[in-house]
Coordinates of C-alpha atoms and ligand atoms in Angstrom, one line a residue:
X496 CA -0.3 -0.3 0.1
X497 CA 1.7 3.4 -1.1
X498 CA -1.2 4.7 -0.2
X499 CA 0.7 7.8 2.6
X500 CA -1.7 8.8 5.9
X501 CA -0.5 10.2 9.1
X502 CA -2.9 13.0 9.6
X503 CA -6.3 13.5 10.8
X504 CA -8.9 14.1 9.0
X505 CA -13.1 15.9 9.4
X506 CA -15.4 16.5 7.4
X507 CA -19.7 16.4 8.0
X508 CA -20.5 13.1 7.6
X509 CA -24.1 14.3 7.2
X510 CA -26.8 15.5 4.0
X511 CA -26.1 19.6 4.2
X512 CA -29.0 21.4 5.2
X513 CA -31.3 22.3 7.7
X514 CA -31.7 18.6 9.8
X515 CA -32.9 17.3 13.0
X516 CA -28.9 17.7 13.9
X517 CA -25.7 17.0 12.2
X518 CA -22.5 14.5 12.2
X519 CA -18.6 15.3 12.8
X520 CA -16.0 13.8 11.9
X521 CA -12.6 13.9 13.3
X522 CA -10.6 10.8 12.8
X523 CA -6.3 10.2 13.3
X524 CA -3.9 10.7 16.4
X525 CA -5.4 14.0 16.7
X526 CA -8.3 13.2 17.1
X527 CA -9.1 13.2 20.6
X528 CA -7.1 16.1 21.5
X529 CA -8.4 18.4 18.6
X530 CA -11.9 17.6 20.3
X531 CA -10.9 18.0 24.0
X532 CA -10.1 21.8 22.6
X533 CA -13.4 22.7 21.8
X534 CA -15.9 20.1 23.7
X535 CA -17.0 20.4 27.7
X536 CA -18.6 17.8 28.9
X537 CA -21.1 17.8 31.4
X538 CA -19.5 15.2 33.6
X539 CA -16.7 17.8 33.2
X540 CA -13.8 14.7 32.0
X541 CA -11.7 15.8 29.4
X542 CA -12.6 14.0 25.7
X543 CA -9.0 11.5 26.5
X544 CA -11.5 10.4 29.4
X545 CA -14.4 9.6 27.8
X546 CA -16.3 5.9 27.9
X547 CA -15.7 4.5 24.7
X548 CA -17.7 4.3 22.3
X549 CA -20.7 6.1 24.4
X550 CA -22.1 9.8 24.1
X551 CA -21.8 12.1 26.7
X552 CA -23.8 15.4 26.9
X553 CA -21.7 18.7 27.2
X554 CA -20.8 22.0 25.0
X555 CA -18.8 23.2 22.1
X556 CA -17.1 26.3 23.6
X557 CA -14.9 28.9 22.0
X558 CA -12.8 30.7 24.7
X559 CA -15.9 32.7 26.2
X560 CA -18.7 32.1 23.5
X561 CA -20.5 28.5 23.6
X562 CA -21.3 27.3 20.2
X563 CA -24.4 24.5 20.1
X564 CA -25.7 22.4 22.5
X565 CA -23.8 18.6 21.5
X566 CA -23.2 15.0 22.3
X567 CA -20.2 13.7 22.0
X568 CA -18.9 10.1 20.7
X569 CA -15.4 8.8 21.1
X570 CA -13.9 5.4 19.7
X571 CA -10.5 4.4 20.3
X572 CA -8.9 2.7 16.8
X573 CA -8.8 0.0 16.1
X574 CA -12.4 -0.5 16.8
X575 CA -13.6 2.1 14.8
X576 CA -15.0 2.4 11.7
X577 CA -11.5 3.4 10.0
X578 CA -9.7 1.7 12.6
X579 CA -7.9 4.9 14.2
X580 CA -9.2 7.4 17.1
X581 CA -12.4 8.5 15.8
X582 CA -14.4 11.6 17.4
X583 CA -18.0 11.6 16.1
X584 CA -19.6 15.1 17.0
X585 CA -23.9 15.2 17.4
X586 CA -24.9 19.1 16.8
X587 CA -28.0 20.6 15.9
X588 CA -28.3 20.3 12.0
X589 CA -28.0 23.4 10.1
X590 CA -25.3 24.6 7.9
X591 CA -24.0 27.6 9.6
X592 CA -23.8 26.0 12.9
X593 CA -22.0 22.7 11.3
X594 CA -19.3 24.6 8.8
X595 CA -18.1 27.2 12.5
X596 CA -17.8 23.7 14.2
X597 CA -16.1 21.8 11.5
X598 CA -13.9 25.7 10.6
X599 CA -12.7 25.2 14.1
X600 CA -12.1 21.9 14.3
X601 CA -9.9 22.6 10.9
X602 CA -8.9 25.4 13.2
X603 CA -7.3 23.4 15.9
X604 CA -5.1 21.1 13.6
X605 CA -7.7 18.7 11.4
X606 CA -7.7 19.0 7.0
X607 CA -11.2 18.7 5.7
X608 CA -11.6 15.4 4.6
X609 CA -11.8 14.0 0.9
X610 CA -14.8 12.2 -1.0
X611 CA -14.8 8.6 0.6
X612 CA -11.5 9.3 2.5
X613 CA -12.8 7.9 5.9
X614 CA -13.6 4.5 3.8
X615 CA -10.4 4.7 1.9
X616 CA -9.1 4.3 5.6
X617 CA -10.9 1.5 6.8
X618 CA -9.3 0.1 3.7
X619 CA -6.0 1.2 3.9
X620 CA -5.8 0.3 8.0
X621 CA -6.8 -2.9 6.7
X622 CA -10.8 -3.5 8.5
X623 CA -12.4 -3.9 5.8
X624 CA -11.7 -5.3 1.9
X625 CA -12.6 -3.1 -1.3
X626 CA -15.8 -4.9 -2.0
X627 CA -16.9 -4.1 1.8
X628 CA -16.1 -0.6 1.3
X629 CA -17.9 0.0 -2.0
X630 CA -20.5 -1.7 -0.2
X631 CA -20.4 1.0 2.3
X632 CA -21.0 3.7 -0.2
X633 CA -23.4 1.7 -2.0
X634 CA -25.9 0.9 0.7
X635 CA -26.0 4.8 1.1
X636 CA -27.4 4.7 -2.7
X637 CA -29.6 1.9 -3.3
X638 CA -32.8 2.2 -4.1
X639 CA -34.4 -0.5 -3.4
X640 CA -35.6 -4.0 -1.3
X641 CA -33.6 -5.8 -4.1
X642 CA -30.3 -3.6 -4.3
X643 CA -29.8 -3.2 -0.2
X644 CA -30.6 -7.1 -0.3
X645 CA -27.8 -7.5 -2.9
X646 CA -25.2 -5.0 -1.7
X647 CA -26.0 -6.4 2.3
X648 CA -24.9 -8.8 1.6
X649 CA -21.1 -7.8 0.1
X650 CA -20.7 -5.2 2.9
X651 CA -21.0 -9.0 5.2
X652 CA -18.1 -9.7 3.3
X653 CA -19.9 -12.7 2.0
X654 CA -17.9 -11.9 -1.5
X655 CA -14.9 -11.1 -0.1
X656 CA -14.6 -15.0 1.5
X657 CA -16.2 -16.4 -2.1
X658 CA -13.0 -14.7 -3.5
X659 CA -10.8 -15.4 -0.9
X660 CA -11.6 -19.6 -1.4
X661 CA -10.9 -18.7 -4.2
X662 CA -7.9 -17.5 -3.5
X663 CA -6.7 -20.7 -1.3
X664 CA -7.3 -23.1 -3.8
X665 CA -4.8 -20.9 -6.5
X666 CA -2.5 -20.8 -4.2
X667 CA -3.2 -24.7 -3.3
X668 CA -2.6 -25.4 -7.1
X669 CA 1.0 -22.9 -7.0
X670 CA 2.7 -24.7 -3.4
X671 CA 2.7 -27.7 -5.7
X672 CA 3.7 -26.0 -8.7
X673 CA 6.7 -24.6 -6.9
X674 CA 7.6 -27.1 -5.3
X675 CA 7.6 -29.2 -8.5
X676 CA 10.1 -26.8 -9.4
X677 CA 12.2 -26.8 -6.0
X678 CA 12.5 -29.9 -6.6
X679 CA 11.7 -31.9 -9.8
X680 CA 12.8 -34.6 -8.8
X681 CA 9.8 -35.1 -7.7
X682 CA 6.5 -33.5 -10.2
X683 CA 4.2 -33.2 -8.1
X684 CA 2.7 -31.7 -9.9
X685 CA 2.9 -34.9 -12.6
X686 CA 1.4 -37.0 -9.2
X687 CA -1.3 -34.7 -8.7
X688 CA -2.5 -33.6 -12.1
X689 CA -5.9 -34.7 -11.9
X690 CA -6.7 -33.1 -8.8
X691 CA -5.6 -30.0 -9.5
X692 CA -7.8 -30.5 -13.3
X693 CA -10.8 -30.5 -11.0
X694 CA -10.4 -27.7 -9.2
X695 CA -9.1 -25.8 -12.0
X696 CA -12.7 -27.0 -13.1
X697 CA -14.1 -26.6 -10.3
X698 CA -12.8 -22.7 -10.0
X699 CA -13.4 -22.1 -13.4
X700 CA -17.0 -22.5 -13.3
X701 CA -17.4 -20.1 -9.8
X702 CA -15.7 -18.0 -11.8
X703 CA -18.1 -17.8 -14.4
X704 CA -20.9 -17.9 -12.6
X705 CA -19.8 -14.5 -10.7
X706 CA -19.2 -13.2 -13.9
X707 CA -23.0 -13.9 -14.7
X708 CA -23.7 -12.6 -12.1
X709 CA -22.8 -9.1 -12.7
X710 CA -24.9 -8.2 -15.1
X711 CA -27.8 -8.4 -12.6
X712 CA -25.2 -6.9 -10.1
X713 CA -24.7 -4.0 -11.9
X714 CA -28.7 -3.6 -13.2
X715 CA -29.5 -4.4 -9.1
X716 CA -27.0 -1.0 -8.0
X717 CA -28.1 1.7 -11.2
X718 CA -31.6 0.6 -11.9
X719 CA -33.3 -1.4 -15.0
X720 CA -33.9 1.2 -18.0
X721 CA -37.6 0.5 -18.9
X722 CA -38.8 3.2 -21.2
X723 CA -42.4 3.4 -22.3
X724 CA -43.2 3.9 -26.1
X725 CA -45.6 4.3 -28.3
X726 CA -48.3 5.9 -30.7
X727 CA -48.8 9.7 -28.8
X728 CA -51.7 9.2 -26.5
X729 CA -52.4 5.7 -26.5
X730 CA -51.9 6.6 -22.4
X731 CA -47.9 6.4 -21.7
X732 CA -47.3 9.0 -19.1
X733 CA -50.5 8.3 -17.9
X734 CA -48.8 4.2 -17.7
X735 CA -46.0 5.9 -16.2
X736 CA -47.8 7.7 -13.4
X737 CA -49.3 4.8 -12.2
X738 CA -46.5 2.9 -12.1
X739 CA -44.6 6.1 -10.1
X740 CA -48.5 6.3 -8.4
X741 CA -47.3 10.5 -8.3
X742 CA -47.8 13.1 -11.7
X743 CA -44.9 13.4 -12.9
X744 CA -46.2 13.7 -16.0
X745 CA -48.2 16.1 -17.7
X746 CA -52.0 13.9 -18.7
X747 CA -52.9 15.5 -21.9
X748 CA -55.4 15.1 -24.1
X749 CA -53.6 16.5 -26.9
X750 CA -51.1 13.7 -28.5
X751 CA -47.6 15.3 -28.0
X752 CA -47.8 16.9 -24.6
X753 CA -44.7 15.0 -23.3
X754 CA -41.8 16.4 -26.2
X755 CA -39.0 16.1 -24.8
X756 CA -38.1 12.1 -22.5
X757 CA -39.0 11.8 -18.6
X758 CA -36.9 9.9 -16.1
X759 CA -37.6 8.4 -12.9
X760 CA -36.4 5.8 -10.5
X761 CA -38.5 3.6 -9.0
X762 CA -38.7 0.2 -7.6
X763 CA -41.1 -2.1 -9.1
X764 CA -41.5 -5.2 -6.4
X765 CA -38.9 -4.5 -5.0
X766 CA -36.4 -4.1 -8.7
X767 CA -35.1 -0.6 -9.1
X768 CA -35.7 0.7 -12.0
X769 CA -35.6 3.9 -14.2
X770 CA -39.1 5.1 -15.9
X771 CA -38.3 6.6 -18.9
X772 CA -41.3 8.4 -20.7
X773 CA -41.1 9.6 -24.2
X774 CA -42.8 11.5 -27.3
X775 CA -45.1 10.0 -29.3
X776 CA -43.2 8.0 -32.2
X777 CA -45.2 9.7 -35.5
X778 CA -44.5 11.5 -38.7
X779 CA -45.0 15.1 -38.3
X780 CA -43.7 18.5 -39.5
X781 CA -42.8 20.4 -35.7
X782 CA -39.0 20.6 -35.2
X783 CA -39.7 20.5 -31.8
X784 CA -41.4 17.5 -31.8
X785 CA -39.3 16.1 -34.1
X786 CA -36.8 15.9 -31.5
X787 CA -38.5 14.7 -28.8
X788 CA -38.7 11.9 -31.2
X789 CA -35.8 11.3 -32.1
X790 CA -34.4 11.3 -28.0
X791 CA -37.4 8.8 -27.8
X792 CA -35.6 6.6 -30.0
X793 CA -31.8 7.2 -28.9
X794 CA -33.7 6.6 -24.8
X795 CA -35.4 2.8 -26.5
X796 CA -31.7 1.7 -27.8
X797 CA -31.1 1.9 -24.4
X798 CA -33.1 -0.1 -22.4
X799 CA -33.2 -3.4 -20.8
X800 CA -37.5 -3.2 -21.6
X801 CA -38.9 -1.3 -23.4
X802 CA -42.8 -0.8 -22.7
X803 CA -44.6 -1.1 -25.9
X804 CA -47.8 0.2 -25.4
X805 CA -51.3 0.0 -27.9
X806 CA -54.3 2.4 -27.4
X807 CA -56.8 -0.7 -28.3
X808 CA -59.9 1.9 -28.7
X809 CA -57.7 3.5 -31.8
X810 CA -55.1 0.6 -32.7
X811 CA -52.5 1.3 -34.9
X812 CA -49.0 -1.9 -35.0
X813 CA -48.0 0.0 -38.0
X814 CA -45.0 0.7 -36.0
X815 CA -42.1 -3.2 -35.0
X816 CA -39.5 -1.3 -33.2
X817 CA -37.4 -4.0 -34.4
X818 CA -37.7 -3.3 -37.4
X819 CA -36.7 -0.1 -37.8
X820 CA -33.8 0.1 -35.1
X821 CA -31.6 -2.8 -33.9
X822 CA -32.4 -3.6 -31.3
X823 CA -34.2 -7.1 -32.2
X824 CA -32.2 -7.9 -28.5
X825 CA -34.6 -5.9 -26.0
X826 CA -37.6 -7.1 -24.9
X827 CA -41.0 -5.3 -25.7
X828 CA -44.2 -6.6 -23.1
X829 CA -47.0 -5.6 -25.4
X830 CA -49.4 -3.1 -23.3
X831 CA -52.5 -3.2 -24.9
X832 CA -54.2 0.4 -22.9
X833 CA -57.7 1.8 -22.4
X834 CA -59.2 -1.0 -21.2
X835 CA -61.8 0.3 -20.2
X836 CA -63.2 1.8 -23.2
X837 CA -62.7 -1.5 -24.9
X838 CA -62.5 -4.6 -23.2
X839 CA -60.4 -6.1 -26.9
X840 CA -58.3 -4.7 -29.6
X841 CA -60.7 -2.6 -31.6
X842 CA -58.5 -4.3 -34.6
X843 CA -56.2 -8.0 -34.5
X844 CA -52.7 -8.4 -33.1
X845 CA -51.1 -8.7 -36.3
X846 CA -48.9 -12.1 -37.0
X847 CA -45.1 -10.0 -35.8
X848 CA -46.4 -8.7 -32.4
X849 CA -47.5 -11.8 -32.1
X850 CA -44.0 -13.7 -30.2
X851 CA -44.4 -10.4 -27.3
X852 CA -45.8 -11.4 -24.2
X853 CA -48.9 -8.8 -24.0
X854 CA -50.4 -7.5 -21.5
X855 CA -54.5 -5.5 -21.6
X856 CA -54.7 -2.6 -18.9
X857 CA -56.7 0.1 -17.9
X858 CA -53.8 3.3 -17.1
X859 CA -57.2 4.8 -15.1
X860 CA -57.0 0.7 -13.1
X861 CA -55.1 1.0 -9.4
X862 CA -55.4 -3.3 -9.9
X863 CA -54.3 -3.7 -13.1
X864 CA -51.3 -1.0 -12.6
X865 CA -50.4 -3.6 -10.2
X866 CA -50.2 -6.5 -12.9
X867 CA -48.3 -4.4 -14.7
X868 CA -45.9 -4.5 -11.8
X869 CA -46.0 -8.0 -11.6
X870 CA -45.7 -8.0 -15.0
X871 CA -43.1 -6.1 -15.5
X872 CA -41.3 -8.1 -12.1
X873 CA -41.9 -11.4 -13.3
X874 CA -40.4 -10.0 -17.3
X875 CA -37.0 -9.4 -15.4
X876 CA -36.5 -12.0 -13.0
X877 CA -37.4 -14.5 -15.6
X878 CA -37.6 -17.7 -14.9
X879 CA -35.1 -18.6 -11.7
X880 CA -37.6 -15.6 -9.6
X881 CA -34.5 -14.6 -7.4
X882 CA -32.4 -11.8 -8.9
X883 CA -30.2 -11.9 -5.6
X884 CA -27.8 -14.6 -4.9
X885 CA -25.5 -14.4 -1.6
X886 CA -22.2 -13.8 -4.0
X887 CA -22.5 -11.4 -7.2
X888 CA -20.5 -9.1 -9.0
X889 CA -21.6 -5.8 -8.5
X890 CA -19.9 -3.4 -10.5
X891 CA -17.6 -3.0 -13.8
X892 CA -14.2 -3.2 -11.9
X893 CA -14.8 -5.8 -10.3
X894 CA -16.7 -8.0 -13.7
X895 CA -13.0 -7.1 -15.2
X896 CA -10.8 -8.2 -13.1
X897 CA -13.2 -11.7 -12.3
X898 CA -12.6 -12.4 -16.5
X899 CA -9.2 -11.6 -16.1
X900 CA -8.5 -14.2 -13.9
X901 CA -11.1 -16.8 -15.4
X902 CA -8.6 -16.5 -19.0
X903 CA -5.2 -17.1 -16.8
X904 CA -7.0 -19.8 -15.0
X905 CA -8.0 -21.1 -18.4
X906 CA -3.9 -20.1 -19.8
X907 CA -3.2 -22.2 -17.1
X908 CA -5.2 -25.3 -17.8
X909 CA -3.7 -25.1 -21.2
X910 CA -0.6 -24.8 -19.6
X911 CA -0.9 -27.4 -17.2
X912 CA -2.3 -30.4 -20.1
X913 CA 0.2 -29.0 -22.9
X914 CA 3.1 -30.1 -19.9
X915 CA 4.8 -26.4 -21.0
X916 CA 6.8 -26.4 -17.2
X917 CA 6.3 -25.6 -13.9
X918 CA 7.7 -22.4 -14.2
X919 CA 4.9 -20.9 -17.0
X920 CA 2.3 -22.8 -15.4
X921 CA 3.2 -21.1 -11.8
X922 CA 3.3 -18.1 -13.9
X923 CA 0.1 -17.7 -15.0
X924 CA -1.7 -19.1 -11.1
X925 CA 0.5 -16.0 -10.7
X926 CA -1.8 -13.8 -12.8
X927 CA -5.2 -15.6 -11.7
X928 CA -4.6 -14.3 -8.4
X929 CA -3.2 -10.8 -8.9
X930 CA -6.7 -10.5 -11.4
X931 CA -8.8 -12.1 -8.0
X932 CA -6.5 -10.1 -4.9
X933 CA -7.6 -7.0 -7.7
X934 CA -11.9 -7.8 -7.2
X935 CA -10.9 -7.2 -2.8
X936 CA -8.5 -4.4 -2.9
X937 CA -5.0 -6.2 -2.6
X938 CA -3.7 -6.1 -5.2
X939 CA -5.1 -2.8 -6.9
X940 CA -3.7 0.2 -8.3
X941 CA -3.2 2.8 -6.3
X942 CA -4.6 5.2 -9.5
X943 CA -7.6 3.0 -9.2
X944 CA -8.6 3.3 -6.0
X945 CA -7.8 7.4 -5.8
X946 CA -10.3 7.0 -8.4
X947 CA -13.0 4.3 -6.7
X948 CA -12.5 6.8 -3.7
X949 CA -13.0 9.7 -4.9
X950 CA -16.7 8.6 -6.2
X951 CA -17.8 8.6 -2.6
X952 CA -19.9 11.2 -0.6
X953 CA -18.0 13.6 0.9
X954 CA -17.8 12.3 4.3
X955 CA -18.2 8.5 4.5
Ligands
GDP1391 N1 -60.3 5.7 -20.0 C1 -58.9 5.9 -20.4 N2 -58.6 6.9 -20.9 C2 -56.9 6.7 -20.6 C3 -56.8 5.4 -20.4 N3 -55.2 5.5 -19.6 C4 -54.5 6.9 -21.0 N4 -55.3 7.1 -21.0 C5 -56.1 8.5 -21.4 O1 -55.9 9.2 -22.9 C6 -55.3 10.4 -23.1 C7 -53.8 10.3 -23.4 O2 -52.7 9.9 -22.1 P1 -51.7 10.6 -22.0 O3 -50.7 9.9 -21.3 O4 -51.3 11.8 -22.1 O5 -51.0 9.4 -23.5 P2 -49.5 9.3 -24.0 O6 -49.6 10.6 -24.8 O7 -49.2 8.5 -24.7 O8 -48.5 10.3 -23.2 C8 -55.5 10.6 -21.3 O9 -56.3 11.9 -21.5 C9 -55.6 10.1 -20.2 O10 -56.4 10.0 -19.4 C10 -57.1 4.5 -19.7 O11 -56.6 3.6 -19.6 N5 -58.6 5.0 -20.5
MG1392 MG1 -46.9 11.4 -23.1

């Protein structure tokens, strides 16, 4: 670990703005001494004598001036979030009072913490690995039950444990290979060949499963993009509002009201989604509308699921998106709307639409919107009906490293089968270990680590 740190940092851990309480966090060697310069405990004790990890009532006082009535908590390292001495001050939640106290802390020798710097210290001090560090940030950003569920597994160290087990298995193989290099006459690799191959196959299967899990993991973290599209006036915005249970999108009888795309995040039966409402697609001379339609097309291209809405009372099936755009890989759920006006579609559903799943609803009916939610859930969760596994990769960084590990592992298997010699085999196995180490942060380059932590919240 080349990153150096030995100073004391401070930052506001709570969100800016007015609130009941704000928390200011200080971490590092001098945090208790700095806090003592500002804090007068109600029990008259100096800060270094306060009970560990309990709240003490008192006042923030600068010279003769009393600034705020607060609670203060001392958490001595290594049993703290950063594994350093940490002090948290719970003051009143006004921006002025919070930043004033923070300024006094900085004037007394602390440095303002950068984004994610507390978590970075927890990581560098070996209290958590990189997957758990990432999980602490993801838990803040989680938008749904599933997202939370997935990230809590990671925070508990399940992914870390899985990667560690795989690394142990590879280290076991590597130890045999190294023994073969040191004592060539014993030929340890050849005599354990079958067992090594079996282990390699098992590791490979597990890596493949993890790599596959990344697709779901990333979607759960970022949200599935669901685009509402169709002709004007078919009820797209009404459906969006129904799914959101609020009137974000303007619903209007005049066609062409939604001229731009509108994106809203929500959770559908626990699945995090971004719902994107688009302008109705049709021939138009109106320049603004044309632009809106262009934007609708670009949203459609990025969708994970398209809800193609048809007005059953006034149906039109002339547009088959997959035929005009290269999006045949994106699933389309046909939403036949306005069931209250017309029980069945006034026109038969043409052949080329029949392979799509479909649902008949009235956007005015809450029960129908619930059924639509269920359909969307089933569409996304597929046959498995369960998206979250105990151990999943949840971001592209983890996935890329797992793919590199898989490539090196395959190479080492080829080397073993081709009997190219223990030295080459050892190189491939070491590469596999390095790639796996990147997932948990043991071999991750410093610039990558800095980038990861710089994307964290301030004060985290
Ligand atoms: N009767 C009925 N009217 C609907 C239904 N869905 C939408 N509408 C109405 O159809 C009109 C157009 O709806 P809107 O959501 O703006 O359509 P968009 O252009 O596709 O976004 C509005 O007057 C809605 O109230 C429905 O299921 N039944
Ligand atoms: Mg609309």
